[in-house]
Amino acid sequence: MISKITSCVSVGLDCLPVEVEVDVSSQGLSSFTIVGLGDKAIEEAKERVRSAIRNSGFFFPSHHITVNLAPADFPKVGSGFDLAIAMGLLLASGQIAFTTENSLFIGELSLDGQLRSTPGILSIISFAKQRNFQQVYLPLENCQEASIIQYFGIYPVGSLKQLYDHLGKIKEIVPLVPSTLKNSQETTFEFDLMEIKGQEQAKRALEIAAAGGHNLIFKGPPGSGKTMLARTLPSILPAMTREEEIEVTKIYSICGLLKNEEPLINQRPFRAPHHTISHISLVGGGQNPKPGEISLAHRGVLFLDEASEFSRQALESLRQPLEDGFVTISRVKGTLSFPAKFIFVAACNPCPCGYLGTNGLHHCSCSPGQILRYQKKISGPLLDRVDLYLSLQAVEANKLTQDEFIPENSFKVKKRVELARDRQRKRFSKTMITCNAEMKNADLRKYCEIKTEAQNLLKEALIKFGLSARSYQKTIKVAKTVADLEGTEVIDARHLTEALHYRKRIEEY
């Protein structure tokens, strides 16, 4: 007898339907075969399903069993097909009878028949809602994550026996009620701008970066506050919209990084990988491609501390995602794209010892060759994709010991950032753009009105500073953000002057 049950497989952030066909034949030797380009986890499903069926009180057929995962021309990965295979076996062997139409089965089985948590549930529920499935059977452990999507056909299953009783009309499972998502609450951050004394210009650069979604590089000696400044950036970023929260949560769900008690990620990610990270871990990939650090930083911050210590290959792999807002990973098994719209923040020293150009007790001990090789680790094309550059000096002693002056806290700066983001949200309401940094060349002409005086200043800067076409566009974007922070719509000369101050001069390369 043949049974057919629908399941699905995650492909990137999307899903594809998979028809699980089970044939239990009395002819031939007793065997259990799974075909359809499954990975090792699917191959091992034979033992999990066999033990789960027996330990749940059912008998496992001693016949020639063939399971086909159709269509068979693309690879399937993961252990989420266990439940569909087990129910297909029970149906094909005549131990249960139920209608499989418009039903989706997802879940990994333990040896005692319990269902384990399965990654990628958020994408699966979105797929089921799009395809109008009436029932989705999934592990009980994933019910909080599944409830994020407003969908009323979800049945949380604790064990194989429980699902058997439900389908056999013995004891029905109560459908899951979608949760009412609350608005993001104010979060207490570990780092606050008021804790940083001095470096007022760097704080201003952080405010501009947060307001417009601009990339930022700090260069300075050890102890000048580069790392602490970068870690305060999340405290001034605006709260995510509901759509952004769903986007980020899908990525973490695919990677299996969600916590059951916190199914929805409502804080902007802050990823700070170590400089020993490989380029594959940074951008994503592997035999079965998964998101990397840049996708985990989507809608948040990617911080590279000691950026010059990262491998050249890892740094150069950032060029395309910084430009496009997504990363495309090509492997023999296929090509996948993952979102990667993040604020890139890097901190680096001016030389290997870190004290080049400093005035104080420390003197640079590096040779000219060492300095040149060190500075060339971050290439010109990568630097050209960064909007704001700032060279820091060590904080003066009188500012470190001054207690009378209390710096501005992150809450006040965040309010200004939110007002600037609101202006951008209204401006780009009919587009897919969320902030100034995402504008393309055509958008600059449409949304960025520049006064005549400012246009003349920009023409002079093009020649004097040797700005590339990309640097020219980024200067206008930063100037637009400065204008948004000021509450004006037209770019004035003072806005461009501040934007040009943060550009990398060609003689500094």
Coordinates of C-alpha atoms in Angstrom, one line a residue:
M1 CA 0.0 0.0 0.0
I2 CA 1.2 3.5 -0.8
S3 CA 0.6 6.6 1.3
K4 CA 1.4 10.3 0.5
I5 CA 2.0 13.0 3.1
T6 CA 3.1 16.6 2.6
S7 CA 6.1 18.0 4.4
C8 CA 8.5 20.8 3.4
V9 CA 12.2 21.7 3.5
S10 CA 13.8 25.1 4.2
V11 CA 15.8 26.5 1.3
G12 CA 17.5 29.7 2.6
L13 CA 14.7 31.7 4.2
D14 CA 12.0 30.2 2.1
C15 CA 10.5 26.7 1.9
L16 CA 9.7 24.2 -0.8
P17 CA 7.0 21.5 -0.5
V18 CA 8.1 17.9 -0.3
E19 CA 5.8 14.9 -0.8
V20 CA 6.7 12.0 1.4
E21 CA 5.7 8.8 -0.4
V22 CA 5.7 5.6 1.6
D23 CA 5.4 2.1 0.0
V24 CA 5.0 -0.9 2.2
S25 CA 5.2 -4.0 0.0
S26 CA 4.8 -7.6 1.2
Q27 CA 7.0 -8.8 -1.8
G28 CA 10.8 -8.8 -1.4
L29 CA 13.1 -9.0 1.6
S30 CA 12.5 -7.0 4.7
S31 CA 14.2 -3.6 4.2
F32 CA 13.9 0.1 4.9
T33 CA 15.1 2.5 2.2
I34 CA 14.9 6.3 1.9
V35 CA 15.5 7.9 -1.5
G36 CA 15.2 11.4 -2.9
L37 CA 18.6 13.1 -2.3
G38 CA 18.5 13.2 1.5
D39 CA 21.5 14.1 3.7
K40 CA 22.9 12.0 6.5
A41 CA 20.3 13.2 9.0
I42 CA 17.5 11.9 6.7
E43 CA 19.4 8.6 6.2
E44 CA 19.5 8.2 10.0
A45 CA 15.8 8.8 10.2
K46 CA 15.2 5.1 9.5
E47 CA 16.4 4.2 13.0
R48 CA 14.7 7.1 14.7
V49 CA 11.3 6.3 13.0
R50 CA 11.7 2.6 13.7
S51 CA 12.3 3.0 17.4
A52 CA 9.7 5.8 17.8
I53 CA 7.0 3.6 16.2
R54 CA 7.8 0.6 18.4
N55 CA 8.1 2.6 21.6
S56 CA 4.8 4.4 21.0
G57 CA 2.9 1.1 21.0
F58 CA 2.6 0.4 17.3
F59 CA 4.2 -2.4 15.2
F60 CA 6.8 -1.8 12.6
P61 CA 6.1 -3.6 9.4
S62 CA 8.6 -6.4 8.5
H63 CA 8.2 -5.7 4.8
H64 CA 10.0 -4.0 2.0
I65 CA 9.6 -0.3 2.8
T66 CA 10.5 2.4 0.4
V67 CA 10.3 6.1 1.3
N68 CA 10.6 8.7 -1.5
L69 CA 11.0 12.4 -0.9
A70 CA 9.6 14.0 -4.0
P71 CA 10.6 15.8 -6.1
A72 CA 13.9 13.9 -6.1
D73 CA 15.9 16.3 -8.1
F74 CA 16.9 18.7 -5.3
P75 CA 18.7 18.0 -2.1
K76 CA 16.9 17.7 1.3
V77 CA 18.5 18.4 4.6
G78 CA 17.6 18.1 8.3
S79 CA 15.6 15.9 10.5
G80 CA 12.2 17.5 10.1
F81 CA 10.8 14.7 7.9
D82 CA 10.7 12.2 10.7
L83 CA 7.1 12.8 11.7
A84 CA 5.9 12.7 8.0
I85 CA 7.7 9.4 7.4
A86 CA 6.3 7.8 10.6
M87 CA 2.7 8.9 9.9
G88 CA 3.2 7.7 6.3
L89 CA 4.3 4.2 7.6
L90 CA 1.3 4.0 9.9
L91 CA -1.0 5.0 7.1
A92 CA 0.5 2.6 4.5
S93 CA 0.5 -0.3 6.9
G94 CA -3.2 0.2 7.8
Q95 CA -2.7 1.1 11.4
I96 CA -4.5 4.4 11.0
A97 CA -6.7 6.0 8.5
F98 CA -7.0 9.8 8.0
T99 CA -7.2 12.4 5.2
T100 CA -3.8 13.9 4.3
E101 CA -5.1 16.6 2.0
N102 CA -4.2 20.2 3.0
S103 CA -2.1 18.9 6.0
L104 CA 1.6 19.6 6.6
F105 CA 3.7 17.4 8.9
I106 CA 7.0 18.7 10.4
G107 CA 9.1 17.4 13.3
E108 CA 12.0 15.4 14.5
L109 CA 11.3 12.2 16.5
S110 CA 13.1 11.0 19.5
L111 CA 13.5 7.2 20.1
D112 CA 10.6 7.2 22.6
G113 CA 8.2 8.9 20.1
Q114 CA 8.4 12.4 21.5
L115 CA 8.8 15.4 19.1
R116 CA 11.9 17.6 19.3
S117 CA 12.3 21.2 18.4
T118 CA 12.9 21.8 14.7
P119 CA 14.7 24.9 13.3
G120 CA 13.1 27.1 10.7
I121 CA 9.5 26.9 12.0
L122 CA 8.8 30.6 11.3
S123 CA 9.6 30.2 7.6
I124 CA 7.5 27.0 7.5
I125 CA 4.4 28.6 9.0
S126 CA 4.8 31.5 6.6
F127 CA 5.0 29.0 3.8
A128 CA 1.9 27.1 5.1
K129 CA -0.1 30.3 5.3
Q130 CA 0.9 31.3 1.8
R131 CA -0.1 27.9 0.4
N132 CA -3.4 27.7 2.4
F133 CA -2.7 24.5 4.3
Q134 CA -5.6 23.9 6.8
Q135 CA -3.6 21.9 9.3
V136 CA 0.1 22.2 10.3
Y137 CA 1.4 19.6 12.7
L138 CA 4.6 20.6 14.4
P139 CA 6.5 20.0 17.7
L140 CA 5.1 21.4 20.9
E141 CA 8.4 23.0 21.7
N142 CA 8.1 25.2 18.6
C143 CA 4.6 26.5 19.5
Q144 CA 5.6 29.9 20.9
E145 CA 7.7 30.6 17.8
A146 CA 4.9 29.4 15.5
S147 CA 2.3 31.7 17.3
I148 CA 4.1 34.8 16.0
I149 CA 2.4 34.3 12.6
Q150 CA -1.3 35.1 12.6
Y151 CA -2.4 31.6 11.4
F152 CA -5.1 29.5 12.9
G153 CA -4.3 26.0 11.6
I154 CA -1.4 25.1 13.9
Y155 CA -1.5 21.9 15.9
P156 CA 1.3 21.5 18.5
V157 CA 2.2 17.9 18.9
G158 CA 4.0 16.4 21.9
S159 CA 4.4 12.8 20.7
L160 CA 3.6 10.4 17.9
K161 CA 1.0 8.7 20.1
Q162 CA -0.7 12.1 20.7
L163 CA -1.0 12.7 17.0
Y164 CA -2.3 9.2 16.5
D165 CA -5.0 9.8 19.0
H166 CA -5.9 13.1 17.4
L167 CA -6.2 11.8 13.9
G168 CA -8.0 8.7 15.1
K169 CA -10.6 11.0 16.8
I170 CA -9.7 9.5 20.2
K171 CA -8.4 12.8 21.8
E172 CA -8.2 15.9 19.7
I173 CA -5.4 18.4 19.9
V174 CA -6.4 22.0 20.6
P175 CA -5.2 24.3 17.8
L176 CA -2.7 26.9 18.7
V177 CA -4.1 30.5 19.2
P178 CA -1.8 33.1 17.7
S179 CA -0.2 35.3 20.2
T180 CA -0.9 39.0 20.5
L181 CA 2.5 40.7 19.8
K182 CA 3.3 43.6 22.1
N183 CA 5.2 46.6 21.1
S184 CA 8.9 46.6 21.9
Q185 CA 9.6 48.0 25.4
E186 CA 12.5 50.2 26.3
T187 CA 15.6 48.1 26.9
T188 CA 18.4 48.7 29.3
F189 CA 21.7 48.6 27.5
E190 CA 25.0 47.6 29.0
F191 CA 26.8 50.7 27.5
D192 CA 25.6 54.3 27.5
L193 CA 27.0 57.3 25.8
M194 CA 27.1 59.2 29.1
E195 CA 29.8 56.8 30.3
I196 CA 32.2 58.0 27.7
K197 CA 34.1 61.1 28.6
G198 CA 35.5 63.2 25.7
Q199 CA 35.4 62.1 22.1
E200 CA 32.5 64.4 21.3
Q201 CA 33.1 64.3 17.6
A202 CA 33.0 60.5 17.6
K203 CA 29.7 60.6 19.4
R204 CA 28.4 62.9 16.7
A205 CA 29.5 60.4 14.1
L206 CA 27.7 57.6 15.9
E207 CA 24.5 59.7 16.0
I208 CA 24.7 60.3 12.2
A209 CA 25.4 56.6 11.6
A210 CA 22.4 55.6 13.6
A211 CA 20.1 58.2 12.1
G212 CA 20.9 57.3 8.5
G213 CA 22.1 53.7 8.7
H214 CA 25.6 54.6 7.6
N215 CA 28.8 52.5 7.9
L216 CA 31.5 53.8 10.2
I217 CA 35.2 53.3 10.8
F218 CA 37.2 54.4 13.9
K219 CA 41.0 54.6 13.7
G220 CA 43.0 55.5 16.7
P221 CA 45.6 54.3 19.4
P222 CA 44.8 51.7 22.0
G223 CA 42.6 53.1 24.8
S224 CA 41.1 55.9 22.8
G225 CA 37.6 54.4 23.3
K226 CA 36.9 52.9 19.8
T227 CA 35.5 49.6 21.1
M228 CA 33.3 51.2 23.8
L229 CA 32.0 53.8 21.3
A230 CA 31.0 51.0 18.9
R231 CA 29.2 49.1 21.7
T232 CA 27.1 52.1 22.6
L233 CA 25.6 52.2 19.1
P234 CA 22.7 49.8 19.8
S235 CA 21.6 52.1 22.6
I236 CA 20.8 54.9 20.2
L237 CA 19.3 52.9 17.3
P238 CA 15.6 53.2 16.8
A239 CA 13.3 50.3 17.7
M240 CA 12.6 47.8 14.9
T241 CA 9.4 47.7 13.0
R242 CA 7.2 44.6 13.2
E243 CA 8.3 43.6 9.7
E244 CA 12.0 43.9 10.6
E245 CA 11.4 41.8 13.7
I246 CA 9.9 39.0 11.6
E247 CA 12.8 39.2 9.1
V248 CA 15.5 38.9 11.8
T249 CA 13.6 36.2 13.7
K250 CA 13.4 34.1 10.5
I251 CA 17.2 34.2 10.1
Y252 CA 17.8 33.2 13.8
S253 CA 15.1 30.5 13.4
I254 CA 16.9 28.9 10.4
C255 CA 20.1 28.9 12.4
G256 CA 18.4 27.3 15.5
L257 CA 19.4 30.3 17.7
L258 CA 15.9 31.2 19.0
K259 CA 15.1 30.7 22.7
N260 CA 11.7 29.2 23.6
E261 CA 11.0 31.9 26.2
E262 CA 11.8 34.7 23.7
P263 CA 10.5 33.6 20.3
L264 CA 10.5 37.0 18.7
I265 CA 13.7 39.0 18.4
N266 CA 12.7 42.6 19.1
Q267 CA 16.2 44.1 19.7
R268 CA 18.5 45.1 16.9
P269 CA 21.3 42.5 16.7
F270 CA 24.8 43.4 17.6
R271 CA 27.4 40.9 16.2
A272 CA 31.1 41.2 17.1
P273 CA 32.9 38.2 15.6
H274 CA 36.6 37.5 16.6
H275 CA 39.3 38.4 14.1
T276 CA 40.1 34.7 13.6
I277 CA 36.7 34.1 11.9
S278 CA 36.8 32.5 8.4
H279 CA 35.2 34.2 5.5
I280 CA 32.6 31.4 5.2
S281 CA 31.5 32.0 8.8
L282 CA 31.4 35.7 8.2
V283 CA 29.3 35.7 5.0
G284 CA 27.6 32.3 5.3
G285 CA 28.0 29.1 3.4
G286 CA 29.0 25.5 4.0
Q287 CA 28.0 22.3 2.2
N288 CA 24.3 23.1 3.0
P289 CA 24.5 27.0 3.0
K290 CA 23.5 28.7 6.2
P291 CA 23.5 32.4 7.1
G292 CA 26.7 33.9 8.4
E293 CA 27.5 36.7 10.8
I294 CA 26.5 39.4 8.3
S295 CA 23.0 37.9 8.0
L296 CA 22.8 37.5 11.7
A297 CA 23.5 41.2 12.0
H298 CA 20.6 42.0 9.6
R299 CA 18.8 45.2 10.6
G300 CA 21.5 45.7 13.3
V301 CA 25.2 46.2 13.7
L302 CA 28.2 44.2 12.6
F303 CA 31.3 45.3 14.6
L304 CA 34.8 44.3 13.6
D305 CA 37.2 45.1 16.4
E306 CA 40.8 45.2 15.4
A307 CA 39.6 45.1 11.7
S308 CA 43.2 45.1 10.4
E309 CA 43.7 41.7 12.1
F310 CA 41.0 40.0 10.1
S311 CA 42.1 38.0 7.1
R312 CA 42.1 39.8 3.7
Q313 CA 39.7 37.3 2.3
A314 CA 37.2 37.8 5.1
L315 CA 37.3 41.6 4.7
E316 CA 37.0 41.6 1.0
S317 CA 34.0 39.3 1.2
L318 CA 32.1 42.2 2.8
R319 CA 32.3 44.4 -0.4
Q320 CA 29.3 42.9 -2.2
P321 CA 26.9 42.7 0.9
L322 CA 27.8 46.3 1.9
E323 CA 26.8 47.5 -1.6
D324 CA 23.7 45.3 -2.2
G325 CA 22.2 44.6 1.2
F326 CA 22.2 40.9 0.6
V327 CA 24.7 38.1 0.1
T328 CA 24.6 35.5 -2.6
I329 CA 26.1 32.1 -1.9
S330 CA 26.7 29.7 -4.8
R331 CA 27.5 26.0 -4.2
V332 CA 27.3 22.9 -6.3
K333 CA 23.9 22.1 -4.8
G334 CA 22.5 25.5 -5.7
T335 CA 22.5 29.3 -5.1
L336 CA 20.9 31.0 -2.2
S337 CA 20.6 34.6 -1.1
F338 CA 20.4 35.9 2.5
P339 CA 19.5 39.4 3.6
A340 CA 22.4 41.5 5.0
K341 CA 21.3 45.1 5.6
F342 CA 23.4 46.1 8.6
I343 CA 25.4 49.0 9.9
F344 CA 29.1 48.2 9.5
V345 CA 31.3 49.5 12.3
A346 CA 35.1 48.8 12.3
A347 CA 37.8 49.8 14.8
C348 CA 41.5 49.7 13.8
N349 CA 44.9 50.9 15.0
P350 CA 47.0 53.2 12.8
C351 CA 49.9 50.7 12.9
P352 CA 50.8 47.3 14.4
C353 CA 51.9 48.9 17.7
G354 CA 49.0 51.3 17.6
Y355 CA 50.9 54.5 18.5
L356 CA 51.6 56.1 15.1
G357 CA 50.9 59.8 15.2
T358 CA 50.3 60.0 18.9
N359 CA 51.7 62.7 21.2
G360 CA 52.6 61.4 24.6
L361 CA 54.8 58.9 26.4
H362 CA 54.3 56.2 23.8
H363 CA 56.2 56.3 20.5
C364 CA 55.6 54.2 17.4
S365 CA 58.2 51.5 17.1
C366 CA 57.1 50.1 13.7
S367 CA 59.2 50.4 10.5
P368 CA 57.7 52.1 7.4
G369 CA 57.3 48.7 5.7
Q370 CA 55.3 47.3 8.6
I371 CA 53.1 50.4 8.7
L372 CA 52.4 50.2 5.0
R373 CA 51.6 46.5 5.0
Y374 CA 49.3 46.9 8.1
Q375 CA 47.3 49.8 6.6
K376 CA 46.9 48.0 3.2
K377 CA 45.1 45.1 4.9
I378 CA 41.9 47.2 4.5
S379 CA 41.7 47.8 0.8
G380 CA 40.7 51.0 -1.0
P381 CA 37.5 49.5 -2.5
L382 CA 36.3 48.4 1.0
L383 CA 37.1 51.8 2.5
D384 CA 35.2 53.5 -0.4
R385 CA 32.0 51.6 0.7
V386 CA 32.2 53.2 4.2
D387 CA 30.3 56.5 4.8
L388 CA 32.0 57.9 7.9
Y389 CA 35.7 57.9 8.8
L390 CA 37.1 59.3 12.0
S391 CA 40.6 59.4 13.5
L392 CA 40.6 59.4 17.3
Q393 CA 43.2 60.6 19.7
A394 CA 43.7 59.5 23.3
V395 CA 41.3 61.2 25.7
E396 CA 42.9 64.1 27.6
A397 CA 43.6 63.6 31.2
N398 CA 41.6 66.6 32.4
K399 CA 38.4 65.2 30.6
L400 CA 38.9 61.8 32.2
T401 CA 39.1 63.3 35.7
Q402 CA 36.4 65.9 35.2
D403 CA 33.3 65.1 37.2
E404 CA 31.4 68.4 36.9
F405 CA 30.4 67.9 33.2
I406 CA 28.0 65.0 32.6
P407 CA 27.9 63.9 29.0
E408 CA 24.6 63.5 27.1
N409 CA 23.0 60.1 27.7
S410 CA 21.9 57.7 25.0
F411 CA 18.2 58.3 25.6
K412 CA 18.4 61.9 24.5
V413 CA 20.4 61.0 21.4
K414 CA 18.1 58.2 20.5
K415 CA 15.1 60.6 20.5
R416 CA 16.9 62.8 17.9
V417 CA 17.7 59.6 15.9
E418 CA 14.1 58.5 16.0
L419 CA 12.9 61.9 14.7
A420 CA 15.3 61.7 11.8
R421 CA 14.2 58.1 11.0
D422 CA 10.6 59.2 11.1
R423 CA 11.3 61.9 8.5
Q424 CA 13.0 59.2 6.3
R425 CA 10.1 56.7 6.8
K426 CA 7.6 59.3 5.6
R427 CA 9.9 60.3 2.7
F428 CA 10.3 56.7 1.5
S429 CA 6.9 55.4 2.4
K430 CA 6.1 54.4 -1.2
T431 CA 9.4 52.6 -1.7
M432 CA 11.4 49.7 -0.2
I433 CA 14.0 52.1 1.3
T434 CA 14.1 52.3 5.1
C435 CA 16.9 54.8 5.6
N436 CA 19.2 57.3 3.7
A437 CA 22.0 54.8 3.4
E438 CA 19.9 52.6 1.1
M439 CA 19.3 55.2 -1.5
K440 CA 20.4 54.5 -5.1
N441 CA 21.6 57.1 -7.6
A442 CA 18.1 57.7 -8.9
D443 CA 16.8 58.3 -5.4
L444 CA 19.5 60.9 -4.8
R445 CA 18.2 63.0 -7.7
K446 CA 14.6 62.5 -6.5
Y447 CA 14.9 63.1 -2.7
C448 CA 18.1 65.1 -2.2
E449 CA 17.6 68.8 -3.0
I450 CA 20.9 70.7 -2.8
K451 CA 21.2 74.4 -2.6
T452 CA 23.4 76.1 -5.3
E453 CA 26.0 77.1 -2.7
A454 CA 26.3 73.6 -1.5
Q455 CA 26.5 72.2 -5.1
N456 CA 29.5 74.5 -5.8
L457 CA 31.2 73.3 -2.5
L458 CA 30.6 69.7 -3.6
K459 CA 32.2 70.3 -7.0
E460 CA 35.3 71.8 -5.4
A461 CA 35.5 68.8 -3.0
L462 CA 35.3 66.3 -5.9
I463 CA 38.5 67.8 -7.3
K464 CA 40.4 68.7 -4.1
F465 CA 39.7 65.4 -2.2
G466 CA 39.7 63.1 -5.3
L467 CA 36.4 61.6 -4.4
S468 CA 35.2 58.6 -6.5
A469 CA 31.6 58.5 -7.9
R470 CA 30.6 56.2 -4.9
S471 CA 32.2 58.6 -2.4
Y472 CA 30.3 61.5 -4.1
Q473 CA 27.0 59.7 -3.6
K474 CA 27.8 58.7 0.0
T475 CA 28.7 62.3 0.8
I476 CA 25.2 63.4 -0.3
K477 CA 23.6 60.6 1.7
V478 CA 25.4 61.7 4.9
A479 CA 24.6 65.3 4.3
K480 CA 20.9 64.4 3.9
T481 CA 21.1 62.6 7.3
V482 CA 22.7 65.7 8.9
A483 CA 19.8 67.7 7.4
D484 CA 17.3 65.2 8.8
L485 CA 18.8 65.5 12.3
E486 CA 18.5 69.3 12.0
G487 CA 14.9 69.0 10.8
T488 CA 15.4 70.6 7.4
E489 CA 14.5 69.1 4.0
V490 CA 17.0 70.9 1.7
I491 CA 20.8 70.2 2.0
D492 CA 22.7 73.3 2.9
A493 CA 26.5 74.1 2.7
R494 CA 26.9 73.4 6.4
H495 CA 25.4 69.9 6.0
L496 CA 27.8 69.1 3.2
T497 CA 30.8 70.5 5.1
E498 CA 30.1 68.2 8.0
A499 CA 29.6 65.2 5.6
L500 CA 32.9 66.0 3.8
H501 CA 34.7 66.1 7.2
Y502 CA 34.0 62.4 7.6
R503 CA 35.2 61.4 4.1
K504 CA 38.5 59.6 3.6
R505 CA 40.9 61.9 1.8
I506 CA 42.7 60.2 -1.1
E507 CA 46.1 61.1 0.3
E508 CA 45.3 59.1 3.5
Y509 CA 45.0 55.8 1.6

